XYZ file of C-alpha atoms in Angstrom:
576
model
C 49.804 86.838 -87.397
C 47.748 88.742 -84.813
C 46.512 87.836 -81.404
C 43.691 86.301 -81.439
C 40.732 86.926 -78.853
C 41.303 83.951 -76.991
C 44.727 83.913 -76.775
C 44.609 88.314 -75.605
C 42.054 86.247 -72.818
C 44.508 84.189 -71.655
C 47.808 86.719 -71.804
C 45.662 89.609 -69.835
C 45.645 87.430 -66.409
C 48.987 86.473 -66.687
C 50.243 89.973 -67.397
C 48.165 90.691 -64.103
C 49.916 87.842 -62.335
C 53.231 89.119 -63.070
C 52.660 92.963 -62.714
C 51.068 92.130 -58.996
C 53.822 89.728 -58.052
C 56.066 92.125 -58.185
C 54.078 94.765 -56.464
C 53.784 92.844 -53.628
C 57.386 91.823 -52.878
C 58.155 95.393 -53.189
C 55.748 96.319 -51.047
C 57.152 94.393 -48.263
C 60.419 96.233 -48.497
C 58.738 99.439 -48.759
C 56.711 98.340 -45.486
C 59.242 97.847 -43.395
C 61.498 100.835 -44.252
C 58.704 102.861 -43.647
C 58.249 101.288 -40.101
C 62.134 102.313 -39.706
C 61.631 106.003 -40.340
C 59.034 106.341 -38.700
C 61.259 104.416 -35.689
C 64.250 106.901 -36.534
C 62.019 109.786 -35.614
C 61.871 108.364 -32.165
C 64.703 106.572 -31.217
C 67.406 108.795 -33.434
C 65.901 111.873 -34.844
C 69.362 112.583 -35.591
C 69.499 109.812 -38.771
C 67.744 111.757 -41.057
C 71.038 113.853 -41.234
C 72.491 111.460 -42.236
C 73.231 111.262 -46.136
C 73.236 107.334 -46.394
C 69.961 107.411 -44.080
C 68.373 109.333 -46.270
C 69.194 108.378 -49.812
C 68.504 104.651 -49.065
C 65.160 105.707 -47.635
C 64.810 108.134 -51.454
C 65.813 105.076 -52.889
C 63.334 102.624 -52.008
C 60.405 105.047 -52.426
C 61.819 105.378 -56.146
C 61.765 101.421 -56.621
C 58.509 101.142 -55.344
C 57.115 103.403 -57.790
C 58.616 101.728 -60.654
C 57.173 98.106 -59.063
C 53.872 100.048 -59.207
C 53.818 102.045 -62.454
C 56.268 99.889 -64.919
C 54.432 97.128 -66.638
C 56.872 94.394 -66.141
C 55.240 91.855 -68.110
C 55.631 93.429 -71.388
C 59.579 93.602 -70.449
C 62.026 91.232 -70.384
C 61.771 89.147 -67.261
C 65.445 89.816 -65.965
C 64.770 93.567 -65.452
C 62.790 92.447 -62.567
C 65.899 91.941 -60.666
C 66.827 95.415 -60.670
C 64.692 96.036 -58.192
C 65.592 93.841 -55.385
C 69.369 94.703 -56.239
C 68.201 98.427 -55.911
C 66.611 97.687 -52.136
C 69.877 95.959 -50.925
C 72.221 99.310 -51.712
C 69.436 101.263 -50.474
C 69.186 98.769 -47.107
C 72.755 98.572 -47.119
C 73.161 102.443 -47.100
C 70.246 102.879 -44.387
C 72.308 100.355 -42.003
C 75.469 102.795 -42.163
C 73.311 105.688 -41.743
C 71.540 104.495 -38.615
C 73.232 101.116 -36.808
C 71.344 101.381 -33.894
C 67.598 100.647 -36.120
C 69.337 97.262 -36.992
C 68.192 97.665 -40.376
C 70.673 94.934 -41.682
C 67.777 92.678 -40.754
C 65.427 94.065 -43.436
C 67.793 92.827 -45.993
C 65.706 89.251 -45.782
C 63.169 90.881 -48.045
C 65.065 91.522 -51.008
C 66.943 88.447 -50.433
C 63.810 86.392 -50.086
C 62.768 88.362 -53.251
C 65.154 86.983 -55.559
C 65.766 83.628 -53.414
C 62.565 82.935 -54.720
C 62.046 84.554 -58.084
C 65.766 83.669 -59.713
C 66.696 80.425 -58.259
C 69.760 79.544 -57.197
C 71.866 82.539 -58.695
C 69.356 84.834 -57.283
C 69.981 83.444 -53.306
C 74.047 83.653 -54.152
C 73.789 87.232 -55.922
C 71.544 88.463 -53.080
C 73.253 87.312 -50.172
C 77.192 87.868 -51.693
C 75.838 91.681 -52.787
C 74.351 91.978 -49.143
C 77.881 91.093 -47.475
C 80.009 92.979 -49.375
C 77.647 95.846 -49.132
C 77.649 95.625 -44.984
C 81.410 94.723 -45.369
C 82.174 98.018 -47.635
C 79.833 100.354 -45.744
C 81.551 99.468 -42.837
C 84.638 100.252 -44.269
C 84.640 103.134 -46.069
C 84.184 105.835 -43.901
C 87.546 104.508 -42.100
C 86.397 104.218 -38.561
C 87.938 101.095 -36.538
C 85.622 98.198 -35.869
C 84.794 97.388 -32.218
C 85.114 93.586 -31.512
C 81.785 93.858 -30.245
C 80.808 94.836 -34.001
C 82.520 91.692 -35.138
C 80.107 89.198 -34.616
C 77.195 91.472 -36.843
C 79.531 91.597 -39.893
C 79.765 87.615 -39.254
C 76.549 86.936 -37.968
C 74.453 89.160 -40.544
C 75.523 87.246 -43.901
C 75.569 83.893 -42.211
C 71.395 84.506 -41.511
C 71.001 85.842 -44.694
C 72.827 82.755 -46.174
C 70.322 80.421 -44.341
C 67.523 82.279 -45.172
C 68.144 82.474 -48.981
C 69.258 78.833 -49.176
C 65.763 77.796 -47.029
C 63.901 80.278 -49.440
C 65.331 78.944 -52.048
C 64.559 74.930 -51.571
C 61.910 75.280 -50.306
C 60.717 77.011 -53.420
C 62.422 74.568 -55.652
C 60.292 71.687 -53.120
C 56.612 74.086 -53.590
C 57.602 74.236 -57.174
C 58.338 70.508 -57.833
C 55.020 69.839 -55.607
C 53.517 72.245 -58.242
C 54.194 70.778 -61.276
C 53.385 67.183 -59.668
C 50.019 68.814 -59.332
C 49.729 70.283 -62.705
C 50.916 66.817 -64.393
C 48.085 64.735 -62.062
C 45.494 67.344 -63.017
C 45.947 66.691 -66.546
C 45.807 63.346 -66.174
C 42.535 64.174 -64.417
C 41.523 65.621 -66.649
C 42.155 63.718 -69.674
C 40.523 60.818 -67.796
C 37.413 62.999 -67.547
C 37.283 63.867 -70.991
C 37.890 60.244 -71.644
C 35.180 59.541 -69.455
C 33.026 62.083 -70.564
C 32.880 60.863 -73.831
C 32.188 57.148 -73.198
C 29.428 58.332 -71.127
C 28.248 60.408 -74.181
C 28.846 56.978 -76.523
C 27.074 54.735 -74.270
C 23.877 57.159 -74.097
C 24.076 57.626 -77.460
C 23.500 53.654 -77.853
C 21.370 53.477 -74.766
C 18.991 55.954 -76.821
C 19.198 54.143 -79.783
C 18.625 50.779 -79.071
C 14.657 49.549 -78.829
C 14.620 48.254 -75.904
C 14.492 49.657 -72.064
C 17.397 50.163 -70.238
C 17.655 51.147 -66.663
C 20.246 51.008 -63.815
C 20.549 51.891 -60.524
C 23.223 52.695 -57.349
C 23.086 50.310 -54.380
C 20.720 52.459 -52.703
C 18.181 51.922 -54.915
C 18.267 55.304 -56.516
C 17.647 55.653 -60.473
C 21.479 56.435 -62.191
C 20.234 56.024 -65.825
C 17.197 55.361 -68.157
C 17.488 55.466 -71.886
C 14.541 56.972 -74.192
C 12.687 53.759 -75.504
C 12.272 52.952 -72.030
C 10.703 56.997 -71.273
C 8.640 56.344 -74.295
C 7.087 52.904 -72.729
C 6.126 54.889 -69.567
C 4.684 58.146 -71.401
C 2.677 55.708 -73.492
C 1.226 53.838 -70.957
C 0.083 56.382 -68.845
C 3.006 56.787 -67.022
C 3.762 60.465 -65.424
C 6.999 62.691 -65.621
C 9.706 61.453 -63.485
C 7.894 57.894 -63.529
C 10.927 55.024 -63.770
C 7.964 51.769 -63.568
C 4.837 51.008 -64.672
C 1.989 52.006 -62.835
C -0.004 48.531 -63.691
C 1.664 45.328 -64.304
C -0.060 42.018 -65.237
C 1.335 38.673 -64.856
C 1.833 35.923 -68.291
C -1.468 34.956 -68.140
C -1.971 38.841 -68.590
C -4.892 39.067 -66.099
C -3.367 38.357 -62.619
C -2.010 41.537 -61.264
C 1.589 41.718 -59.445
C 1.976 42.551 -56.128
C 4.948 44.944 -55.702
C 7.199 43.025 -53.903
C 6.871 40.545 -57.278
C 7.281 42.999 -60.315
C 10.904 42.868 -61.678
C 11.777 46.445 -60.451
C 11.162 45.539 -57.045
C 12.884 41.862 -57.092
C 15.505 43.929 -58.786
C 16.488 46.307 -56.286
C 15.836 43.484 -53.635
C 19.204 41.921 -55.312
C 17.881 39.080 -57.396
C 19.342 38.382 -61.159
C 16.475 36.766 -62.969
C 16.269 36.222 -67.074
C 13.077 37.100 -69.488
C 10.721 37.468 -67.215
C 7.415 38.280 -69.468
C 4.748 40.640 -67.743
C 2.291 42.544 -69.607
C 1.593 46.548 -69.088
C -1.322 48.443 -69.816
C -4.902 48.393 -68.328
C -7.403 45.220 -68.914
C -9.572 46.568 -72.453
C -7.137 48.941 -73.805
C -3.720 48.891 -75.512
C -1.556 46.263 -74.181
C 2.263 45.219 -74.336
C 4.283 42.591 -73.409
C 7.691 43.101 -71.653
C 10.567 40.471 -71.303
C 12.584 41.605 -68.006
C 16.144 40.847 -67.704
C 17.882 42.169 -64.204
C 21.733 41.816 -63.621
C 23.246 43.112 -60.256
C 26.367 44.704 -60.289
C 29.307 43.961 -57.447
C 31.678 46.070 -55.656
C 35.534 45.211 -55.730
C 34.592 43.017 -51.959
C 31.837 41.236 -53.525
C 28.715 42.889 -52.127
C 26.020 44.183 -54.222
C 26.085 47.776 -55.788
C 22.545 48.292 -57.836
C 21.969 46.821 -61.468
C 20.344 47.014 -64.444
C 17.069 46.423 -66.066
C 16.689 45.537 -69.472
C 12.926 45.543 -70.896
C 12.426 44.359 -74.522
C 9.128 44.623 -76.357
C 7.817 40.930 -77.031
C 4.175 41.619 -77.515
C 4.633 40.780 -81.440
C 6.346 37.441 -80.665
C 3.745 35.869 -78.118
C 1.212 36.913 -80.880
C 2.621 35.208 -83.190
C 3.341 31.711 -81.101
C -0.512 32.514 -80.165
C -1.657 32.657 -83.716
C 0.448 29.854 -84.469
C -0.939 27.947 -81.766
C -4.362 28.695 -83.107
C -3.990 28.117 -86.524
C -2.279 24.327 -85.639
C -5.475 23.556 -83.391
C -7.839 25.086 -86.088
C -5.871 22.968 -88.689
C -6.348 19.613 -85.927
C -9.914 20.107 -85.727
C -10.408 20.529 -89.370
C -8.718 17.251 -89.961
C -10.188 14.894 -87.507
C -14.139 15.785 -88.178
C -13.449 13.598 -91.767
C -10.836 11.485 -90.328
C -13.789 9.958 -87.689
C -16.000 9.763 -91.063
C -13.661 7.704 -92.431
C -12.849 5.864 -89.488
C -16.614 5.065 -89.390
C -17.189 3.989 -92.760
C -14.274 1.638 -92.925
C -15.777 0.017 -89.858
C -18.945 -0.701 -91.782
C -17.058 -1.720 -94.706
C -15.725 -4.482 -92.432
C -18.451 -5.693 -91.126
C -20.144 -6.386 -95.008
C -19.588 -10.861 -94.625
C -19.330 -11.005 -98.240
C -16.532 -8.825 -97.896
C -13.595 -11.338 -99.936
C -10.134 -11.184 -98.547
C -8.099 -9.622 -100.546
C -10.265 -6.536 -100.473
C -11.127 -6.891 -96.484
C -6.902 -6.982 -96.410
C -6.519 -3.835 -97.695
C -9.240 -2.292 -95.552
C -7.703 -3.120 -92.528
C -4.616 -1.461 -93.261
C -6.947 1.807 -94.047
C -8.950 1.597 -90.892
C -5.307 0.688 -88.948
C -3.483 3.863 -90.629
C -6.818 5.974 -90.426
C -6.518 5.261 -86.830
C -2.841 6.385 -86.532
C -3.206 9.410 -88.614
C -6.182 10.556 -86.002
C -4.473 9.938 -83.249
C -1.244 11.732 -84.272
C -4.281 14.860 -85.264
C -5.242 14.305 -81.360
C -1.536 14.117 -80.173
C -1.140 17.776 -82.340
C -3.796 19.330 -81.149
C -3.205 18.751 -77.964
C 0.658 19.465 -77.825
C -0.761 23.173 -79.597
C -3.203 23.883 -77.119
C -1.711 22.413 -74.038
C 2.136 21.619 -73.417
C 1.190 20.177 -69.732
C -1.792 17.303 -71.118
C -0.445 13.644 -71.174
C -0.791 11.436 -73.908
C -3.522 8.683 -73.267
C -1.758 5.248 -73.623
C -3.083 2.127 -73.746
C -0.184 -0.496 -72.056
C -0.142 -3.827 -72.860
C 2.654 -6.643 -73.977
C 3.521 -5.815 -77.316
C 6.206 -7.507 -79.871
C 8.874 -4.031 -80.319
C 10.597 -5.707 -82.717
C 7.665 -6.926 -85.084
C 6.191 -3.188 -84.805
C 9.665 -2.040 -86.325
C 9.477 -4.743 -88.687
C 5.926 -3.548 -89.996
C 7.041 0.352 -89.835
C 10.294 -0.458 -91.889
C 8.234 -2.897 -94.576
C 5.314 0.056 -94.375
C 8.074 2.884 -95.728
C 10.177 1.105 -97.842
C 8.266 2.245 -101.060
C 8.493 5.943 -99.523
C 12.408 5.507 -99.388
C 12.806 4.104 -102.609
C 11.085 7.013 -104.433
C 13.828 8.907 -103.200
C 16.403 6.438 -104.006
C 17.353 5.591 -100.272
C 17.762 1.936 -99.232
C 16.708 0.349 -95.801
C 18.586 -2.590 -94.207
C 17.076 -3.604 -91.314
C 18.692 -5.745 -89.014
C 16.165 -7.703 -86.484
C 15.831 -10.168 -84.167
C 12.547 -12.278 -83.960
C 11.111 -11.005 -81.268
C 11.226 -8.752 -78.142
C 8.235 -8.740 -75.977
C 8.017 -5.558 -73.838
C 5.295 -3.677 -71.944
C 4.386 -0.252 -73.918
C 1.579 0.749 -75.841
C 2.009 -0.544 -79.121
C 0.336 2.295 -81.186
C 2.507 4.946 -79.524
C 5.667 2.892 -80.165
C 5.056 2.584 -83.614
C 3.860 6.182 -83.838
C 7.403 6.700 -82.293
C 9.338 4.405 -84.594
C 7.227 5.983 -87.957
C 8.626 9.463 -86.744
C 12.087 9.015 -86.671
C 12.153 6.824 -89.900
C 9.829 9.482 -91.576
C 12.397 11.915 -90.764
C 15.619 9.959 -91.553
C 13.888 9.557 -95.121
C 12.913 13.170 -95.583
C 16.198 14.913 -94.693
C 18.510 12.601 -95.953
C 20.593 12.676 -99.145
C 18.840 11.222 -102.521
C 20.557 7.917 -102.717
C 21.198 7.405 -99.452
C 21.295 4.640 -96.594
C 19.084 4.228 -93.545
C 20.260 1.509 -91.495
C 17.999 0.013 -88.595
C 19.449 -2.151 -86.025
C 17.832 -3.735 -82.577
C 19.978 -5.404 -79.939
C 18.220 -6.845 -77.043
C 19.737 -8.095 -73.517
C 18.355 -8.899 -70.454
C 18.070 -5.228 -68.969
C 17.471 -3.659 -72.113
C 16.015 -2.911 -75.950
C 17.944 -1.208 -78.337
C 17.269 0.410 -82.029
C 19.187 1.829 -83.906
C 18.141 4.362 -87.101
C 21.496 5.544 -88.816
C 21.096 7.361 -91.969
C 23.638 9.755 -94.205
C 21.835 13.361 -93.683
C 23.341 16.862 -93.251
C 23.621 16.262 -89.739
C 22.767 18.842 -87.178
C 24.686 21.223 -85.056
C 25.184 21.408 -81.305
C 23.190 24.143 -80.658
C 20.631 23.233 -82.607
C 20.768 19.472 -80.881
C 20.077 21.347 -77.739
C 16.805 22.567 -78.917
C 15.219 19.797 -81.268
C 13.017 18.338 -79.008
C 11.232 21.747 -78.156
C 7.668 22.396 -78.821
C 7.698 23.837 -82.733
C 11.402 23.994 -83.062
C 12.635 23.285 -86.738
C 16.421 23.052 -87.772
C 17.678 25.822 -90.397
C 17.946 22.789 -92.464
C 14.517 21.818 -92.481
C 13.188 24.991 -93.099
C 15.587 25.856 -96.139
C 14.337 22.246 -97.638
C 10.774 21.265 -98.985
C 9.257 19.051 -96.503
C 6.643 20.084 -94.474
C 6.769 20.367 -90.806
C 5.481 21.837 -87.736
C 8.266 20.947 -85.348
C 5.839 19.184 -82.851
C 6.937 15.525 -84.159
C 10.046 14.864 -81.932
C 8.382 16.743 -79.221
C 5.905 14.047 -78.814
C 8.133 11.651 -79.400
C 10.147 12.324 -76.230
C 6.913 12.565 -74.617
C 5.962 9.238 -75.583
C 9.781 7.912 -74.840
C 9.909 9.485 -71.213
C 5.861 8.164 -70.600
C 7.655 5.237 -70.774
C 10.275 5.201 -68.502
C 12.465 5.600 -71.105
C 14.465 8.243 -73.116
C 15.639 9.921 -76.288
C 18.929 11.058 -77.234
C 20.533 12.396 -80.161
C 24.114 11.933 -81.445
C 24.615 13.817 -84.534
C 27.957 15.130 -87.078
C 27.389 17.073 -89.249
C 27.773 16.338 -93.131
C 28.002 12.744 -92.052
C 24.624 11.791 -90.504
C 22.435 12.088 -87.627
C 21.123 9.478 -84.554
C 18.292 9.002 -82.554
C 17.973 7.055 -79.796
C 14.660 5.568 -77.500
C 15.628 3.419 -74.627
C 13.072 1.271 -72.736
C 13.923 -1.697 -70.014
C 13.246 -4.893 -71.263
C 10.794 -7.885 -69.930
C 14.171 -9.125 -67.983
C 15.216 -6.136 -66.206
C 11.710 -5.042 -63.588
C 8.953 -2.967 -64.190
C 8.371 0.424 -63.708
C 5.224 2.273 -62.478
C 3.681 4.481 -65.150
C 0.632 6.875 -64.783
C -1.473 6.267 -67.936
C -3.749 9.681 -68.892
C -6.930 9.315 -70.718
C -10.814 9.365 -69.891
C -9.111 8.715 -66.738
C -6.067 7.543 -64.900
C -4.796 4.366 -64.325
C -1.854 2.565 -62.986
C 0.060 0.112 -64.912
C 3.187 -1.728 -64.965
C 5.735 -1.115 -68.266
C 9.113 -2.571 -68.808
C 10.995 -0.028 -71.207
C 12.375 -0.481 -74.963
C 15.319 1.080 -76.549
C 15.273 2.308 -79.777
C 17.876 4.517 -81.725
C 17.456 6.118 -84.775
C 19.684 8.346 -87.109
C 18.225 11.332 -88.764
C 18.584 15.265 -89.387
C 14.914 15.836 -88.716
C 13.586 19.610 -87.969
């Protein structure tokens, strides 16, 4: 197979490594044995008649011109050490030639030279060849050694020793160093890829998602904003670069923000705050509204270090409750223009004297229900149009368990069309302050309910205990039952279980809504224990004649202050 371009891209600066590398340590030798000659000429012109002198000076000129003009990269790498071997003989003969140019000493560069290229049997080749060069050379030509020149046959190999062994671990240390280095920088490295491509993954979903996303450092300077939330700004008049929206409206969506208000700027201030709903855009032209969500992030010792902003798009939504809103109260009105007709007429009806009793009977409970149904139409309307209005209530002592008794009687034929049987357990009486149409709007809620989501065939069981601090009901029936999570939300304005919407009765989620209202405008409360596939229960508590009275603010025409001793009731159901 041939090379291929990238891999002749990546051999040419090695080949250049090599070739140059070996240049240079030749070049040192050279160096210095030129600095000798020209020495020699000067101090012992008489050297250069000397045969050793000479060819060791020939020698080195001829390695150095092989380390220049070979190219030692395309040959095997052990050729290289020809040339160091090369300078030693030729050192080695220019110390015999000329002693007094101490040119033993430039034997460190070859021995350096392989020291550091051939390990450990480049050091003992370099510096055993050295010795038994300087040891030969001295010798051969037969002359007797001086004790003075004792010491420099000694001393000479014992340097060079040192020399190559420092060379040579402290190579072994720069190249152990090296490879440390290598092995963390491609750990680096793969940790950058790594990152790299989560940071590509999570702006690919940042981009994707519908919603705004922006974070930012502790400083307060922008690190990241996705494209839905670029596409906000540029529709709303916002300019390149922009990161906020130039105008920003309150809920109500005609009170401006100040700046130190708007979620950006309680954002980078520090603050963590959940679906906060502002509305962008200019009063008259295309508007949105936002739902702000702002988390901080924390450095390893707990202070802050920026955030992030999440902006979703909830203009559809708060349409929708708005329309909702509006058709309910449309709905409310409708209903109670005939339902005061026929409040009206039933009146008259009444007031006929020749009116027999039987008929007159029958009349009353018309004009009594006709009067419930409008003021559960009020009650409606007003829980559509305004969460914050109080019922009116009319307090007064009123027999709680002779209002359950007439509810219970009042629904029986209702339960019994769907095969479900009431037993009601009573006692006579139990006298209470409340306002008597309210509680039985109350009790006619939860029974309503435990008859439309329970099981055909099933059991609703009703039972009142009454003690001297307290009134209790109980409504048990054998429905679905209804989750925890959706317990938690049952008593919210419009809320309706899965359950009751998948079934066929009618509903607009308002009923147990104003029946806590009703409960807690009396000083009492509501609760809900519920399994489900077993059954559901409701429960209204109220203190009893026995047990004080509590002060109660009664809204209407006006307001008035009145004195109510609260009821409990309890009833089972799996209303929506």
């Amino acid at each position: 197979m041939g090379e291929t371009q990238e891999d002749g891209e990546s051999a040419r600066p090695r080949t250049d490594r090599i070739d140059r590398s070996v240049a240079q340590s030749q070049l040192f030798t050279s160096a210095g044995v030129l600095i000798l000659a020209v020495m020699a000429s000067f101090v012992s012109p008489s050297a250069f008649y000397d045969p050793f002198f000479v060819a060791g000076i020939g020698l080195v000129a001829v390695v150095t011109v092989l380390a220049l003009q070979v190219r030692w990269a395309s040959l095997p790498s052990r050729w290289v050490v020809v040339l160091p071997l090369l300078d030693i003989i030729a050192l080695a003969g220019m110390r015999e030639g000329a002693p007094i140019l101490q040119v033993g000493l430039f034997l460190t560069f070859p021995v350096i030279w392989m020291s550091r290229h051939f390990g450990l049997w480049g050091a003992v080749s370099s510096v055993s060849m050295s010795t038994a060069l300087i040891w030969v050379t001295t010798f051969v030509r037969g002359d007797a050694v001086e004790a003075s020149g004792i010491p420099s046959l000694v001393l000479l190999p014992l340097a060079l020793s040192f020399i190559a062994t420092t060379t040579f671990v402290t190579v072994r240390r720069t190249n152990g160093q090296r490879n440390l280095l290598r092995q963390q920088a491609t750990i680096i490295e793969a940790a950058l890829d790594s990152a790299r491509r989560q940071e590509r993954l999570l702006d690919g979903v940042l981009n994707a998602v519908t919603f705004g996303v922006l974070s930012f450092d502790r400083p307060g300077s922008i690190t990241m904003m996705n494209d839905s939330l670029r596409e906000s700004l540029r529709e709303f008049g916002g300019a390149e670069g922009d990161y906020k929206h130039a105008v920003v409206y309150q809920e109500d969506r005609i009170t401006p923000h100040a700046q130190n208000t708007r979620p950006l700027a309680r954002a980078f201030a520090g603050q963590e705050f959940e679906n906060m709903v502002i509305w962008i855009g200019d009063l008259g032209s295309k508007r949105a509204a936002l739902s702000v969500t702002a988390r901080r992030f924390s450095a390893p010792d707990g202070t802050a270090d920026g955030g992030v902003v999440v902006m979703r798009d909830v203009t559809a939504e708060l349409e929708a409750i708005k329309a909702r809103d509006d058709l309910v109260a449309s709905v409310s009105h409708e209903l109670r223009t005939p339902l005061t007709s026929t409040l009206g007429y039933l009146e008259l009806v009444l007031d006929d004297d020749e009116l027999d009793e039987g008929t007159r009977s029958m009349v009353d409970v018309a004009l009594r229900n006709s009067k419930r149904l409008l003021t559960i139409v009020n009650d409606v309307l007003r829980a559509a149009s305004d969460a914050d209005t109080q019922l009116p209530m009319t307090i007064t002592d009123c027999d709680i368990a002779g209002i359950i008794d007439e509810a219970v009687n009042d629904l029986r034929d209702v339960a019994s069309r769907r095969g479900i049987t009431i037993a009601a357990n009573l006692p006579v009486t139990a006298i209470t302050l409340a306002d008597p149409l309210r509680i039985r709007q109350v009790i006619d809620n939860l029974m309503t309910n435990a008859i439309k989501y329970n099981r055909p065939d099933g059991t609703i069981e009703v039972l009142m205990t009454v003690d001297d601090r307290h009134i209790a009901v109980s409504v048990t029936d054998t429905g679905l039952g209804i989750s925890d999570e959706e317990a938690a939300k049952l008593f919210e304005r419009f809320y309706r279980t899965e359950s009751a919407k998948q079934s066929s009765a009618l509903g607009a989620g308002l009923g147990l809504n104003i029946t806590k209202d009703i409960m807690v405008r009396h000083g009492g409360d509501l609760r809900l224990e519920s399994t489900q596939g077993v059954g559901s229960t409701f429960t209204i508590t109220l203190p009893s004649m026995g047990s004080g009275s509590a002060v109660t603010t009664v809204a209407g025409v006006g307001s008035a202050t009145v004195t109510t001793t609260t009821t409990t009731t309890t009833t089972t159901t799996t209303a929506g």
